[in-house]
Short mmCIF file of C-alpha atoms in Angstrom, two decimals:
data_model
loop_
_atom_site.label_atom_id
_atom_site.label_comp_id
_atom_site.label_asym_id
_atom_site.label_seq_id
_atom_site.Cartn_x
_atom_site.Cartn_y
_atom_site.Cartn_z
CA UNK A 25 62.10 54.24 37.80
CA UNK A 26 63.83 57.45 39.21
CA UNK A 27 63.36 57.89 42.79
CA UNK A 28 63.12 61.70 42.40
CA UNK A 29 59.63 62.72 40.23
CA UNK A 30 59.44 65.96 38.27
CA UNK A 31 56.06 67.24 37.08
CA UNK A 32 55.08 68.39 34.84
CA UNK A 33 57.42 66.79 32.10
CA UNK A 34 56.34 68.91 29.83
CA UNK A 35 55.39 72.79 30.22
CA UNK A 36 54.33 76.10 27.51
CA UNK A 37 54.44 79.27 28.65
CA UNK A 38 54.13 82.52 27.60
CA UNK A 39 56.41 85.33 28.63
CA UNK A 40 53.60 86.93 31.10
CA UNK A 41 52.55 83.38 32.70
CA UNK A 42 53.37 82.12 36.39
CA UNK A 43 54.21 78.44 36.61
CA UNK A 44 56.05 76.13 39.15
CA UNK A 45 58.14 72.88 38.38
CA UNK A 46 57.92 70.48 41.46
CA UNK A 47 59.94 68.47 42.51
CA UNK A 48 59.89 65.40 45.17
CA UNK A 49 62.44 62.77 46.80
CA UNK A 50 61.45 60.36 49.80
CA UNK A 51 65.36 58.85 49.69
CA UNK A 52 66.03 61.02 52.55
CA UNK A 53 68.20 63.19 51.23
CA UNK A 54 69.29 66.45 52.88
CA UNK A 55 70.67 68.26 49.49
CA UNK A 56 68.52 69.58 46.79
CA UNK A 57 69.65 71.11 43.29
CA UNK A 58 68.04 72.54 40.06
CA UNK A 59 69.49 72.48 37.35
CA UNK A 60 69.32 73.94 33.46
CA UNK A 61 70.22 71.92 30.52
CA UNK A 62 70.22 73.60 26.84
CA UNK A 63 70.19 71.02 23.92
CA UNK A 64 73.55 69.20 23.43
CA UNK A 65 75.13 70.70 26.47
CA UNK A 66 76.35 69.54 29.74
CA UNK A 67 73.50 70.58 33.01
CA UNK A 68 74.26 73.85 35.17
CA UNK A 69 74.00 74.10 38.18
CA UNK A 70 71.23 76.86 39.29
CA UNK A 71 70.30 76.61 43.01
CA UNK A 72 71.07 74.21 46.49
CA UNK A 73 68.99 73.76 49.11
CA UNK A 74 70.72 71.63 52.19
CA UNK A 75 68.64 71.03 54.96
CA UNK A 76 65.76 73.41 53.49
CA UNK A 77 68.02 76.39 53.44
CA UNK A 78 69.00 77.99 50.42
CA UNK A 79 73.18 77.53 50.05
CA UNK A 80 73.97 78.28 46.49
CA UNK A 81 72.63 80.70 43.85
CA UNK A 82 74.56 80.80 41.31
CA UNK A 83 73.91 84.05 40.15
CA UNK A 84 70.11 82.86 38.50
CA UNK A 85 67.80 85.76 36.94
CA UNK A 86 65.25 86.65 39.62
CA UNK A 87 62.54 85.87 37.57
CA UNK A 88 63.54 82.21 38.36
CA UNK A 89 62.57 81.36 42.54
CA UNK A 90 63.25 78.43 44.05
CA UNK A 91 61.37 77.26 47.40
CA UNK A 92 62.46 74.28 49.95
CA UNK A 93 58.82 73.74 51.80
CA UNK A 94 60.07 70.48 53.28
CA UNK A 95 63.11 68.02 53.18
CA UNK A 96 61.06 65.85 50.49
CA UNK A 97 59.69 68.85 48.35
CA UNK A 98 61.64 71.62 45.82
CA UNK A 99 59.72 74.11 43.93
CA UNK A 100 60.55 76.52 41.04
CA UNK A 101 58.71 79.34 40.26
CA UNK A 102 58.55 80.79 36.63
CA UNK A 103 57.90 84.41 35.93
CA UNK A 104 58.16 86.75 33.42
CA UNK A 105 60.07 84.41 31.47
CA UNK A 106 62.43 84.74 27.74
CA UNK A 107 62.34 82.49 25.07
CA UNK A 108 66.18 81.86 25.83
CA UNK A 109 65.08 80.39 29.00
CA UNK A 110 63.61 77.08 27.23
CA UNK A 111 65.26 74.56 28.37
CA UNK A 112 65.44 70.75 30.15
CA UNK A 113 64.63 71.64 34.05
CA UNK A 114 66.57 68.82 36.02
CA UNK A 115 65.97 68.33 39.94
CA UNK A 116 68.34 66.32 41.68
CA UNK A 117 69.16 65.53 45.41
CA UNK A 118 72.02 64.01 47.33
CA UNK A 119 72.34 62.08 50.49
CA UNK A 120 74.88 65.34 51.79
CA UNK A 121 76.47 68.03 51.05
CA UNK A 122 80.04 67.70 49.26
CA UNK A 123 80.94 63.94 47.52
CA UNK A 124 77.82 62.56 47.62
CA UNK A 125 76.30 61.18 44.20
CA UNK A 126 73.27 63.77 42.89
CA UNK A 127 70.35 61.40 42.02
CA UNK A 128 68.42 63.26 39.21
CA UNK A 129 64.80 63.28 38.44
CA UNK A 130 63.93 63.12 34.69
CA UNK A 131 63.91 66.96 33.89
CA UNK A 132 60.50 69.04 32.96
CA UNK A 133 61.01 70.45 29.80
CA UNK A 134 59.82 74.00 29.47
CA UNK A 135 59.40 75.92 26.19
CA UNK A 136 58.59 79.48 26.65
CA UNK A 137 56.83 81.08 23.89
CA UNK B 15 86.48 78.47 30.45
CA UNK B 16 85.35 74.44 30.84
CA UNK B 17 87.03 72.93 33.65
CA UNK B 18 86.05 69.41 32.43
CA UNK B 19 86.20 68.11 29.30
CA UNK B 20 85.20 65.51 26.93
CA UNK B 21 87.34 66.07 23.62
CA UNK B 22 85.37 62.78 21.64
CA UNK B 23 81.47 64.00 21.23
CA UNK B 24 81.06 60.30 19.93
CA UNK B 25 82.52 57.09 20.12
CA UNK B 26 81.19 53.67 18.27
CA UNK B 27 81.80 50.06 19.98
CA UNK B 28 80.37 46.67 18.66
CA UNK B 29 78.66 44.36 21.55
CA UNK B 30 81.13 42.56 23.74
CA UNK B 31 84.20 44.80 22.91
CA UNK B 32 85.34 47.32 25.66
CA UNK B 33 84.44 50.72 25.60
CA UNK B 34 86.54 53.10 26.77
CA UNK B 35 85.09 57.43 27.67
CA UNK B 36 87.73 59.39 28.41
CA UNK B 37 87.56 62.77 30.33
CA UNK B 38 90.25 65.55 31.38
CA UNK B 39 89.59 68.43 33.68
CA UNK B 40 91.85 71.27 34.77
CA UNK B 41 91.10 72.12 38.63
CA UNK B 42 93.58 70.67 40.56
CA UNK B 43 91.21 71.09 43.75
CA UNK B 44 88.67 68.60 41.75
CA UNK B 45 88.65 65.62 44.70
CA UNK B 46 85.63 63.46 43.68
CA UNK B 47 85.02 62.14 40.51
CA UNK B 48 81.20 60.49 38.63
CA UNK B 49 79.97 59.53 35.58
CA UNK B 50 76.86 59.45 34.64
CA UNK B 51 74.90 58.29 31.60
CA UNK B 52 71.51 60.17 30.09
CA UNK B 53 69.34 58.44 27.65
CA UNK B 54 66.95 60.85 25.69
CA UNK B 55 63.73 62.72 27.62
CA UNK B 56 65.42 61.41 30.90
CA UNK B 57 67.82 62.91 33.69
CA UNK B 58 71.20 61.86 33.81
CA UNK B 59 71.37 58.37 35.77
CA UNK B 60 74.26 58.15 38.39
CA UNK B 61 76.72 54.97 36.98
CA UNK B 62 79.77 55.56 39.65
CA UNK B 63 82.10 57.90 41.55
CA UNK B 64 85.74 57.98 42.54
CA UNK B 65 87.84 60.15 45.33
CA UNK B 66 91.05 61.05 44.31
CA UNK B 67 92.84 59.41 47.25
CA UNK B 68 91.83 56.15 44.56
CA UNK B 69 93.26 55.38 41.74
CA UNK B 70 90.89 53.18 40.58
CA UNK B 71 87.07 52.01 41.34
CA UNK B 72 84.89 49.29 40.34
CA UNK B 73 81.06 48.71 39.88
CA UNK B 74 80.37 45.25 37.62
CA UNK B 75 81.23 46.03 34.01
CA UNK B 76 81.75 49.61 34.92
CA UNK B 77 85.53 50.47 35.98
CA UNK B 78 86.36 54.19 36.71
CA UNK B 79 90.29 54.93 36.70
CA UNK B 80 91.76 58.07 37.63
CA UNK B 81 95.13 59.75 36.65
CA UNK B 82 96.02 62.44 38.85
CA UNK B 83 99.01 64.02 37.94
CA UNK B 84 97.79 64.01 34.50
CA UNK B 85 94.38 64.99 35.39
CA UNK B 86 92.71 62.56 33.75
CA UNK B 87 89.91 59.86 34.16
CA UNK B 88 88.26 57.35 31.96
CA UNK B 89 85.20 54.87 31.85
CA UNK B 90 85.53 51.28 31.03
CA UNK B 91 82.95 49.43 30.14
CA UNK B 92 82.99 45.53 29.00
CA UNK B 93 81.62 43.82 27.81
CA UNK B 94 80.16 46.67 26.17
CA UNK B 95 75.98 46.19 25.61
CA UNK B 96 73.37 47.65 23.22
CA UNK B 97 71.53 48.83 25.64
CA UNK B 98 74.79 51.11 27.04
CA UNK B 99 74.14 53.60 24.31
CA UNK B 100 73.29 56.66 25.72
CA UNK B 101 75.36 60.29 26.10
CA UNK B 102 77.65 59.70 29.04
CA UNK B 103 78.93 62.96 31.20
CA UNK B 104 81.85 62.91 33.51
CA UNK B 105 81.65 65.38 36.72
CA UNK B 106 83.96 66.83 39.11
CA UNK B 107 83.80 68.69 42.43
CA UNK B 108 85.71 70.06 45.08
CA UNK B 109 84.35 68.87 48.00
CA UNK B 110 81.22 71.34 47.17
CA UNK B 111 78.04 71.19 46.18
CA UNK B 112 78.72 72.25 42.95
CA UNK B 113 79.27 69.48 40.23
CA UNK B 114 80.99 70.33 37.11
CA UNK B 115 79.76 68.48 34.44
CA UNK B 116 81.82 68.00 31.03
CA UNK B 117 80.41 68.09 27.52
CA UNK B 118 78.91 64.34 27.31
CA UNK B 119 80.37 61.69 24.81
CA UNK B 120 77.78 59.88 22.63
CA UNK B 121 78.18 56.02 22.73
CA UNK B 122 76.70 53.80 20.59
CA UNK B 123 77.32 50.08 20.95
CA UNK B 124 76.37 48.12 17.55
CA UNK B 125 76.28 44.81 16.95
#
């Protein structure tokens, strides 16, 4: 069992729809990522959180928004999304910042119709 | 421009044999090292990690060695086990937040 949950694991939008991905750890972690992975690739980093502030964007569409409510909890928020933007939606969190292992969560996948 | 790379996409073992993953990457400020392996409909599961003031790390049958002038590591696994096939990324960083991940090898242990 992975110690950080995802839900839902599965989601359909539409390209009007709001949705959020959620995301929890209790491991204590300080670090939080998203990340994007398109079939048969490698995951990309999108977003850090580390200690509930947001340290990396790396350059995501504004129609994706993460929020850090808590050290336990990650949020994305979906809006106005493109087909292109289906993809495996993998949250992951780390004990620190810098060489720490990422523990992943098992991805929501999102198919945007 | 992929800073880490997996050149084999797949690579076939019977049980018991050794497997070996190999990975190369091209950022010479890369100083920590993981693999991970990802079976299908799950997140990538965290197998073991090296700093590059090691040459060499060991977790059980996992063994992670790392060639730093020729910027190069590789994953050995043995006895190798049916239940080890599953798409296995290496990942880099420089002491960031950001891990690089390469392109994922496909391993299939038969038996």
């Amino acid at each position: 069992d992975t110690e950080v949950t995802q839900t839902p694991k599965h989601l359909v939008m539409g390209m009007t729809n709001k949705k959020s991905l959620k995301c929890e750890q209790h491991m204590g972690h300080r670090a939080m990522y998203w990340y994007k992975q398109k079939a048969k690739k490698p995951p990309e980093l999108m977003f850090v959180y580390s200690y509930e502030k947001l340290s990396i964007n790396e350059s995501v569409p504004s129609r994706f928004s993460p929020e850090c409510p808590n050290s336990s909890l990650l949020n994305l928020h979906l809006h106005a999304l493109q087909p292109e933007d289906s993809a495996l939606y993998l949250c992951a969190s780390s004990q620190y910042r810098g060489n720490s292992p990422l523990h992943f969560g098992n991805g929501t996948r999102l198919t945007v119709t | 421009d992929q800073q880490v790379k997996q050149n084999s996409p797949s690579l076939s073992v019977q049980e018991g044999r050794i497997s070996i993953l190999n990975c190369d990457y091209t950022n010479s400020m890369f100083d920590y090292f993981l693999w991970y392996k990802k079976y299908p409909a799950e997140g990538p599961t965290f197998l073991i990690s090296i700093s590059s003031i090691k040459d060499k790390n060991e977790d059980g049958r996992f063994t992670v060695f790392l060639n730093k002038s020729a910027k190069h590591l590789s994953l050995h696994i043995v006895p190798s086990q049916p239940g080890d096939s599953a798409v296995y990324f290496c990942a880099a960083s420089a002491n960031t937040d950001k891990l690089i991940f390469g392109t994922g090898t496909r391993l299939q242990v038969f038996p």
